[in-house]
Coordinates of N, CA and C in Angstrom, one line a residue:
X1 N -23.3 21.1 19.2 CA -24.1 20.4 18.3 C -23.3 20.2 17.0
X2 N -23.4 19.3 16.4 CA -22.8 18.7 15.3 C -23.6 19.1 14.0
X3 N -22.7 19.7 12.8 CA -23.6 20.1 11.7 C -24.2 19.1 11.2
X4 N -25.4 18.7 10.4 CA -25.1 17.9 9.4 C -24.4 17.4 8.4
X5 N -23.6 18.1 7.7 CA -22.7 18.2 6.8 C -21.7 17.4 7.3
X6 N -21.0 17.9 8.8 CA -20.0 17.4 9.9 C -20.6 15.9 9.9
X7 N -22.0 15.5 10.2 CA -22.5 14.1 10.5 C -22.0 13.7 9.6
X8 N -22.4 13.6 8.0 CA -22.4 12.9 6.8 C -20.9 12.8 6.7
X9 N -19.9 13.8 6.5 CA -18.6 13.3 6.5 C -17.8 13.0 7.4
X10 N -18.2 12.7 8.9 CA -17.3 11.3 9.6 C -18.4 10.3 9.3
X11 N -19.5 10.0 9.0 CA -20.0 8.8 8.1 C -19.4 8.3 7.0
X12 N -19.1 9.0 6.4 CA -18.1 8.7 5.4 C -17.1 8.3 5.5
X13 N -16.3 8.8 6.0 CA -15.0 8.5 6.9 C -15.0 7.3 7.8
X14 N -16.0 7.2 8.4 CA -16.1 5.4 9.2 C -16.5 4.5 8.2
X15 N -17.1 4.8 7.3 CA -17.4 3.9 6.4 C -16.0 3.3 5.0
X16 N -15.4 4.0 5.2 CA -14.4 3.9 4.2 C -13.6 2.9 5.0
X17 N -13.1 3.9 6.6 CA -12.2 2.9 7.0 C -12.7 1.3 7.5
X18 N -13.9 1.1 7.6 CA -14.5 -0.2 7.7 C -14.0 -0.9 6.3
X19 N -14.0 -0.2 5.2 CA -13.9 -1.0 4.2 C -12.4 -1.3 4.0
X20 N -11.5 0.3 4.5 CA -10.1 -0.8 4.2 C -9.8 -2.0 5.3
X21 N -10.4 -2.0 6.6 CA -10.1 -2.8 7.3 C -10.8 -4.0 6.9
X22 N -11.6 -4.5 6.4 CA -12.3 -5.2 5.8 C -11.2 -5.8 4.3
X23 N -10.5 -5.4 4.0 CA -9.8 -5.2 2.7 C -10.4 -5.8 1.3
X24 N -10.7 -4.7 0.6 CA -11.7 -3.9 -0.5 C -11.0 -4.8 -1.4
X25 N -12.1 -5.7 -2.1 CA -11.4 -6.4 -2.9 C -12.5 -6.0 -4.3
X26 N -13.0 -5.0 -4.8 CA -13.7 -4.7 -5.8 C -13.9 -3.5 -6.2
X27 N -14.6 -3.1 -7.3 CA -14.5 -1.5 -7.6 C -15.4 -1.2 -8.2
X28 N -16.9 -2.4 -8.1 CA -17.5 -1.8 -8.4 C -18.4 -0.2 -8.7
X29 N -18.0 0.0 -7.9 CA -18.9 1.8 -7.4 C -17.5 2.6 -7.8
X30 N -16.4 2.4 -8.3 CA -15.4 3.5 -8.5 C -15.4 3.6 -10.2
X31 N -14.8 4.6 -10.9 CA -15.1 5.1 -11.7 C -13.5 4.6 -12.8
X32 N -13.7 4.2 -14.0 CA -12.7 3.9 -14.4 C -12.1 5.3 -15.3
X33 N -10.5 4.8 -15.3 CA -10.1 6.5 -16.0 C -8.4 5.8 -17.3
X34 N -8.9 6.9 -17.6 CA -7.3 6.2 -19.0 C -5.7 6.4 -18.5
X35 N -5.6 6.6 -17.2 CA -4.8 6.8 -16.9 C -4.1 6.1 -16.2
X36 N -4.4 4.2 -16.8 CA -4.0 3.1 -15.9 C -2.5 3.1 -16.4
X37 N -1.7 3.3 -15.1 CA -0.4 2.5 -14.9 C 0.3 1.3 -14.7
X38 N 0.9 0.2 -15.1 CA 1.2 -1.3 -14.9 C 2.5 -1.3 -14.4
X39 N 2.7 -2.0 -13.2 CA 4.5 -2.1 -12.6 C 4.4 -3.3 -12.5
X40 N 5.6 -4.0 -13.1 CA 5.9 -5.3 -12.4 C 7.0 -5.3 -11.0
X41 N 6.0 -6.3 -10.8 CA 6.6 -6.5 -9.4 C 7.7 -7.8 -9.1
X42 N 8.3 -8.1 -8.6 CA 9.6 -8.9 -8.2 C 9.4 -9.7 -6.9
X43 N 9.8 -10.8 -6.6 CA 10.0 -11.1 -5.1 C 11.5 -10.7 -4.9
X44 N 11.6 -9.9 -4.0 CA 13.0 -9.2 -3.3 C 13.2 -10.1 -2.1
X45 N 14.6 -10.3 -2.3 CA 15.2 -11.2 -0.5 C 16.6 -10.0 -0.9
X46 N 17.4 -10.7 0.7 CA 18.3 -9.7 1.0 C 19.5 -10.0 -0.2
X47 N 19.5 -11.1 -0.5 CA 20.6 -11.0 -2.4 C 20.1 -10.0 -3.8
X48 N 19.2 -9.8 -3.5 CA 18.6 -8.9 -4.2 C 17.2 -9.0 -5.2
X49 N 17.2 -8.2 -5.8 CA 15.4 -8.5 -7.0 C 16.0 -10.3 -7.5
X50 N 14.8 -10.8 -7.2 CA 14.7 -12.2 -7.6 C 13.3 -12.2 -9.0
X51 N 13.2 -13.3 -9.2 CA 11.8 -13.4 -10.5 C 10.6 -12.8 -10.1
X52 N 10.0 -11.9 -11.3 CA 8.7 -11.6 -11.6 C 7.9 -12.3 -10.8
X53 N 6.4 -11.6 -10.2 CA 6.0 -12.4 -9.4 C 4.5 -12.2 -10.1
X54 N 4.3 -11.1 -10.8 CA 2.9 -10.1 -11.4 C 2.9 -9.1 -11.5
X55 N 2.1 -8.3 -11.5 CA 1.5 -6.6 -11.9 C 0.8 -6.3 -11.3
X56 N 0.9 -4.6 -11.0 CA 0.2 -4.1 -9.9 C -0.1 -3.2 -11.0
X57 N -1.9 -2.5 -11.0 CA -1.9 -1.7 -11.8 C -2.7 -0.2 -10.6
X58 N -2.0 1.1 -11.1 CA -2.6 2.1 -10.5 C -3.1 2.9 -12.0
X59 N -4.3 3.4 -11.3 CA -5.5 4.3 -11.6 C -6.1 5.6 -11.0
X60 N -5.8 6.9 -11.6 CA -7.1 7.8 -10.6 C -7.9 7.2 -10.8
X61 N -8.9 7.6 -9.6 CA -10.3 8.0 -9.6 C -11.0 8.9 -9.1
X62 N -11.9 9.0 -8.9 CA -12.7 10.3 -7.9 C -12.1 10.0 -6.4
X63 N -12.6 9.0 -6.0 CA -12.0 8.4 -4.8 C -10.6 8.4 -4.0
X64 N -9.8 8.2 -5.7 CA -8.6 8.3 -5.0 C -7.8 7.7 -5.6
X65 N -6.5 6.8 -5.7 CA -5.9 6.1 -5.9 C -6.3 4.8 -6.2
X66 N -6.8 3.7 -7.3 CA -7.4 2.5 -7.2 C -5.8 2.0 -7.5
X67 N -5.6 0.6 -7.1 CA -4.6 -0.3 -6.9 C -5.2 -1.9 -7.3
X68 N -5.0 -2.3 -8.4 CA -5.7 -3.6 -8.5 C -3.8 -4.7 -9.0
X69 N -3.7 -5.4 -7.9 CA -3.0 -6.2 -8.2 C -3.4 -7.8 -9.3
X70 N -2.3 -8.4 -9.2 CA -2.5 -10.0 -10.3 C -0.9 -10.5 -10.0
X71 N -1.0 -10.8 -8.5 CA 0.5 -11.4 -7.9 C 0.1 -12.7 -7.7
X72 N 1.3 -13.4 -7.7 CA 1.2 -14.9 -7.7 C 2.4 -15.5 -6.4
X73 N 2.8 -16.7 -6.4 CA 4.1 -17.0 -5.5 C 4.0 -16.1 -4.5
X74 N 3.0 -15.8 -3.7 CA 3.0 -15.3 -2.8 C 2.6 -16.1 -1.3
X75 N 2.8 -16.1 -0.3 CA 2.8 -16.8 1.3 C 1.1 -16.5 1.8
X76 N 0.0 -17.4 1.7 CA -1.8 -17.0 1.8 C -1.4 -16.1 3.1
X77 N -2.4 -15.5 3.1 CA -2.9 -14.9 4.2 C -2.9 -12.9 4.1
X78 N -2.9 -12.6 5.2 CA -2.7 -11.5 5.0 C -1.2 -10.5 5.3
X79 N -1.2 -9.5 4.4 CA 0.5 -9.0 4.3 C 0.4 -7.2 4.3
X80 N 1.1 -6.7 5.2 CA 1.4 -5.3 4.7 C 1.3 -4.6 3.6
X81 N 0.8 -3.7 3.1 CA 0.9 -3.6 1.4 C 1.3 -1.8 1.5
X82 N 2.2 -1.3 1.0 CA 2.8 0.1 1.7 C 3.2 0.7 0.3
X83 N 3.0 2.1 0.1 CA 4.0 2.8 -0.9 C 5.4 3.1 -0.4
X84 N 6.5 3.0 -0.5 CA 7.9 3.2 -0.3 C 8.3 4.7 -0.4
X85 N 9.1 5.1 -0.1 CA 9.5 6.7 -0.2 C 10.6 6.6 -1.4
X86 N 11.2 5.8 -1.6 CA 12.1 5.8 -3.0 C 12.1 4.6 -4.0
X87 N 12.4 5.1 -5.1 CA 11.6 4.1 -6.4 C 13.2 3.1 -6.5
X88 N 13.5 2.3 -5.7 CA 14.4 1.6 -5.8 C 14.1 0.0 -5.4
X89 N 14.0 -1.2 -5.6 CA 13.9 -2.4 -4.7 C 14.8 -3.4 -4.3
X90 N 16.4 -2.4 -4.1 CA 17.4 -3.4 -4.1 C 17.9 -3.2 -2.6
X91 N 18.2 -4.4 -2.4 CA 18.4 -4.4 -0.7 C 19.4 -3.5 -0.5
X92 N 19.4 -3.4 0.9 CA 20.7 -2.1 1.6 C 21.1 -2.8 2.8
X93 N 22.0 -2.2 3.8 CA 22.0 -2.2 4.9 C 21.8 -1.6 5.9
X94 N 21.2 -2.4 7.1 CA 20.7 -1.9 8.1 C 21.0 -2.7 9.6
X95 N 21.8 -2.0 10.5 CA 22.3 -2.3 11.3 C 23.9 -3.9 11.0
X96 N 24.3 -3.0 9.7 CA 25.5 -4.0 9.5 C 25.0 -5.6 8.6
X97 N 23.7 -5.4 8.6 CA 23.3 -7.2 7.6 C 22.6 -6.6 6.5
X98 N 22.2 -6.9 5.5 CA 21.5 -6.9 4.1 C 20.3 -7.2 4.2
X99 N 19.4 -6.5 3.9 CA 18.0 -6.8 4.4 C 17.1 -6.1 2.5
X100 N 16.4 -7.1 2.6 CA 15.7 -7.0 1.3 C 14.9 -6.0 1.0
X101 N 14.7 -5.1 -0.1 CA 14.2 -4.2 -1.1 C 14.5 -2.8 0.4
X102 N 15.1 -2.7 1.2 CA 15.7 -2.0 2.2 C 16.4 -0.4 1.6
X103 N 16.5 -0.3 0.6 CA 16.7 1.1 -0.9 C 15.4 1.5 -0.7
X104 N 14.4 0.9 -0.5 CA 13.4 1.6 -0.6 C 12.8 2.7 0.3
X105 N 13.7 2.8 1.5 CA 13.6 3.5 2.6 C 12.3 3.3 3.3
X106 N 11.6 4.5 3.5 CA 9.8 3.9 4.8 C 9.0 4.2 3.9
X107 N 8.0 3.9 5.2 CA 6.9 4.2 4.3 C 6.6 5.8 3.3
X108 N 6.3 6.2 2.5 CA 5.3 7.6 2.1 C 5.6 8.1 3.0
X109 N 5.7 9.2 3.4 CA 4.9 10.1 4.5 C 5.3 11.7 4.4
X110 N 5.1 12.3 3.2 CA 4.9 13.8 3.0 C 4.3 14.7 4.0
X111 N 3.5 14.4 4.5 CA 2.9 15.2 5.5 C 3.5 14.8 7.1
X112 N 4.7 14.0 6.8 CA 5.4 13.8 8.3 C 4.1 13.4 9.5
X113 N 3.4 12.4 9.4 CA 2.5 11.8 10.3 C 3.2 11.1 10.9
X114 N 3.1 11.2 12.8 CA 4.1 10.9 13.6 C 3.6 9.2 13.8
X115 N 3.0 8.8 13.2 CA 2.3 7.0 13.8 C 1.8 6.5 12.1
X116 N 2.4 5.3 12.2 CA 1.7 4.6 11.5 C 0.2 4.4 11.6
X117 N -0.5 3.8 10.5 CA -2.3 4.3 10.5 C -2.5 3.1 9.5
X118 N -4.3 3.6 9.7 CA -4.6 3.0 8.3 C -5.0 4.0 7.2
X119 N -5.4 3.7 5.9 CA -5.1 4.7 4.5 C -5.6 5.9 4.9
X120 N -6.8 6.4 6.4 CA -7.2 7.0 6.2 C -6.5 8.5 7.5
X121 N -5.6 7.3 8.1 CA -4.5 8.1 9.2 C -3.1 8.5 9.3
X122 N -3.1 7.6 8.7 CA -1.6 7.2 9.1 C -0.7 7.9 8.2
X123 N 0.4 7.2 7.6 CA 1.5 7.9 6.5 C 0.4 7.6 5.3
X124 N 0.9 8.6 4.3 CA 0.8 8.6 3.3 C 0.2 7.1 2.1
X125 N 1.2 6.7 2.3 CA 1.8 5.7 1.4 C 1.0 4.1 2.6
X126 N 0.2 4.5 3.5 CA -0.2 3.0 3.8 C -1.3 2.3 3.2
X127 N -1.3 1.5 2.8 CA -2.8 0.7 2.3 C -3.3 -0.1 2.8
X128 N -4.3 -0.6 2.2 CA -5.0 -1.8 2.8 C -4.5 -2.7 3.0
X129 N -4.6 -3.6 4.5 CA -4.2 -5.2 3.6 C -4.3 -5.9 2.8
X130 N -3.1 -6.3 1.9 CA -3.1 -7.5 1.2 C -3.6 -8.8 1.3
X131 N -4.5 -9.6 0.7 CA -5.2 -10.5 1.4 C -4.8 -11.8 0.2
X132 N -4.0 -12.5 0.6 CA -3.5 -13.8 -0.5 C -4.3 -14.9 -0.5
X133 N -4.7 -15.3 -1.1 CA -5.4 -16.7 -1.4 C -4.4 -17.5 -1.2
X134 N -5.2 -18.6 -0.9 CA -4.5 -19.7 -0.5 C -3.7 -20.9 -1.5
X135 N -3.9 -20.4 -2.6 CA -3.3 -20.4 -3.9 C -1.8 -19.9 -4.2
X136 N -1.6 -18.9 -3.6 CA -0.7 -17.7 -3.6 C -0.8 -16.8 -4.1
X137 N -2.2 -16.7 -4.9 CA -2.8 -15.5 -5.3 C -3.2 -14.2 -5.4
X138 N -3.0 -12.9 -5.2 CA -3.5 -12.0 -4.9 C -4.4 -11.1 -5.9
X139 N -5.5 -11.5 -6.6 CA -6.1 -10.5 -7.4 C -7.0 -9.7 -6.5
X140 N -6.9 -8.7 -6.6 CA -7.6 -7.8 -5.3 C -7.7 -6.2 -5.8
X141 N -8.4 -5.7 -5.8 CA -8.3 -4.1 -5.5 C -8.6 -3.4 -4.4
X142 N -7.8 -2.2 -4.2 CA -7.8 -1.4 -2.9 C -7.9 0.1 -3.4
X143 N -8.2 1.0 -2.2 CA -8.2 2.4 -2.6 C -7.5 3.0 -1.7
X144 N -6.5 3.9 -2.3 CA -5.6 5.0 -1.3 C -6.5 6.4 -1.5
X145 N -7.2 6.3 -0.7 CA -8.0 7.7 -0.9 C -7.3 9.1 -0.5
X146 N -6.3 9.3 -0.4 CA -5.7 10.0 -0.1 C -4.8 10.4 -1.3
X147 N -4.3 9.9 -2.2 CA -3.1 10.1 -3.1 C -3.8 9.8 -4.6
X148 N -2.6 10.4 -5.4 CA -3.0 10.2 -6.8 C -1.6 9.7 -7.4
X149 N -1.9 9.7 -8.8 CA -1.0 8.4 -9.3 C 0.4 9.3 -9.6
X150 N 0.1 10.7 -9.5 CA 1.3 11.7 -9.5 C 2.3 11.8 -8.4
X151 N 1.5 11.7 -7.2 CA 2.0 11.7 -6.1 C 2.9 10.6 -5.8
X152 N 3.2 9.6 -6.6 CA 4.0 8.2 -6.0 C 4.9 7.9 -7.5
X153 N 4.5 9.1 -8.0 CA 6.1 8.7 -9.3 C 7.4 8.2 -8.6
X154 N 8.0 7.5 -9.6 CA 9.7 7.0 -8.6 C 9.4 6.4 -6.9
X155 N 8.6 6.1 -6.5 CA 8.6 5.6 -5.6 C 9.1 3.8 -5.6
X156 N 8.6 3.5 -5.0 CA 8.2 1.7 -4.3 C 6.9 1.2 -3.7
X157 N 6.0 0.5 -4.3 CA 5.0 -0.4 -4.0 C 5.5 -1.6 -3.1
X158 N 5.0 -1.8 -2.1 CA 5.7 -3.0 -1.0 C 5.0 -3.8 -0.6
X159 N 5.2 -5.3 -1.1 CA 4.1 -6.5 0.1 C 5.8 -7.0 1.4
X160 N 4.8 -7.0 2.2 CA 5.7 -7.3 3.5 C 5.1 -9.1 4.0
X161 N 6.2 -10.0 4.7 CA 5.7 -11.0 4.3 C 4.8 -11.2 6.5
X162 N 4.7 -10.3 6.6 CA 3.4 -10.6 7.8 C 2.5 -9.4 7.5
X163 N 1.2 -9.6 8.6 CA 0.2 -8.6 8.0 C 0.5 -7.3 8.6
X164 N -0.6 -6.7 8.6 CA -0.3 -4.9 9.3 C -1.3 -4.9 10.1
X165 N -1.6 -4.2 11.3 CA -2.3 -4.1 12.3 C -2.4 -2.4 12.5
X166 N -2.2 -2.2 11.9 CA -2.5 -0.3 11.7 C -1.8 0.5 12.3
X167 N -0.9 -0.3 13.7 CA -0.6 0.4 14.6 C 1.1 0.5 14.9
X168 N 1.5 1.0 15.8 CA 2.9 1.1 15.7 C 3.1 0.3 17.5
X169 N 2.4 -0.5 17.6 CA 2.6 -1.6 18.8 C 1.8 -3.2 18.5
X170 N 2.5 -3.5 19.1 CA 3.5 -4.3 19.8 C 4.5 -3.8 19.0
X171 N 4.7 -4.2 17.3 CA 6.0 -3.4 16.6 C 5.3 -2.2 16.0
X172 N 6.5 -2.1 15.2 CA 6.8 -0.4 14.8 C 6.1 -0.5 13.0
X173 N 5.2 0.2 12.5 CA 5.1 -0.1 11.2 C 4.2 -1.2 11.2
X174 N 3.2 -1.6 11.6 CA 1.7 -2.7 12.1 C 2.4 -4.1 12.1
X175 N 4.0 -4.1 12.1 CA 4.4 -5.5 12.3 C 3.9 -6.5 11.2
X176 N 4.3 -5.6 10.1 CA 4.4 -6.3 8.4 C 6.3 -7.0 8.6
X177 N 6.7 -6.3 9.1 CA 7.8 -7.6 8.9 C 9.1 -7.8 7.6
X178 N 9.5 -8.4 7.4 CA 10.7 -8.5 5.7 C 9.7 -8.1 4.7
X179 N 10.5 -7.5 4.0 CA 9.9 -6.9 2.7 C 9.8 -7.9 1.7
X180 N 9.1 -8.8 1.1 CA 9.2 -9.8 0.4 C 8.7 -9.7 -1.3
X181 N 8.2 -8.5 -1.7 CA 8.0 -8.1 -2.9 C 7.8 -7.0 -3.4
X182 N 8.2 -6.5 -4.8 CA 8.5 -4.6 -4.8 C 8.6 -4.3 -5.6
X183 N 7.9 -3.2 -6.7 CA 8.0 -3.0 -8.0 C 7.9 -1.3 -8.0
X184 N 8.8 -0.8 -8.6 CA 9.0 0.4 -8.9 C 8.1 0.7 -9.7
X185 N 7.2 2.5 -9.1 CA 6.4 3.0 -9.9 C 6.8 3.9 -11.0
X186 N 7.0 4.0 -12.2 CA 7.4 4.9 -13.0 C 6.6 5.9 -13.2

C-alpha cells in the first residue's frame, strides 16, 4: 500500500514533468528572489563566438532554478536547451573537424546519470525545451528543479539547433543536434 505522503509526491513529480514537457513558459506561481543573474548569450558556429543574440537570466527559487530567456535570431520551433559542464563557448575538435561551442564539453551531470532525461531524470544540467516563435523569438521561462544558481557557476548554457526528445534514441543526447548558441554563466 502506498503512503499518502508517497501519493502526493509522485503527483507532484508527474505534474511537474507534464509541465516541462509541455515547455513552461511562465512564472506565475514561482517566487521572485534578488539574486537574478544576466548572461549574454552569442550564436556559436564551428569559426567560433559570432554576434550577441540576447540574455538569459537565472534566479533561485523555492522550486528551483527559474531560467527566463529574451533571445532573438533564432531558427522557430523547438531546440535542446542544456547546462554545459564547462563555462567556455569556443569551438574544439571532435573527431579531427571543428564543431561549434564544442569547449563546452556535455551535458551537467554531477551525479553521473547513465541516460539522458528530462529536468526531472536525466543529467543534471537538462532543461526544458526551448520553444522559438516564429519570429525567432524566444522569451520564455523554464524551471530546473533540481539545481541552483551556485551549482552552474563557470559553466555553459546551450540552445542546440534541433529539438530534444528526452531520450538517448534514435540519437544520443534527445537529438538536439549542433550547438548553435551559448553564453557563459559567471
Amino acid at each position: 500500500m502506498i503512503s499518502p505522503l508517497l501519493k502526493l509526491k509522485l503527483g507532484a513529480a508527474c505534474a511537474l514533468t507534464a509541465l516541462f514537457a509541455a515547455g513552461c513558459s511562465t512564472t506565475a506561481t514561482l517566487p521572485t528572489a534578488d539574486n537574478e543573474q544576466t548572461i549574454t548569450v552569442n550564436a556559436v558556429s564551428a569559426q567560433g563566438i559570432g554576434a550577441g543574440i540576447g540574455t538569459i537570466s537565472l534566479r533561485d527559487s523555492a522550486a528551483g532554478l527559474v531560467i527566463t530567456t529574451n533571445l532573438s535570431q533564432l531558427p522557430p520551433g523547438p531546440h535542446g536547451f542544456h547546462i554545459h559542464e564547462k563555462g567556455s563557448c569556443d569551438p574544439a575538435m571532435k573527431d579531427g573537424k571543428a564543431g561549434a561551442a564544442l569547449a563546452a564539453g556535455s551535458h551537467y551531470n554531477p551525479n553521473h546519470a547513465p541516460n539522458h532525461g528530462n529536468p526531472l531524470t536525466g543529467h543534471m544540467g537538462d532543461l526544458p525545451l526551448l520553444n522559438v516563435a516564429a519570429d525567432g523569438t524566444a522569451k520564455v521561462t523554464v524551471l530546473a528543479p533540481r539545481i541552483k544558481a551556485a551549482d552552474v557557476q563557470n559553466l555553459a548554457i546551450m540552445v542546440h539547433a534541433g529539438g530534444d526528445n528526452y531520450s538517448d534514441t534514435p540519437k544520443p543526447l534527445g537529438g538536439g543536434g549542433d550547438r548553435i548558441a551559448c553564453g557563459v554563466i559567471q
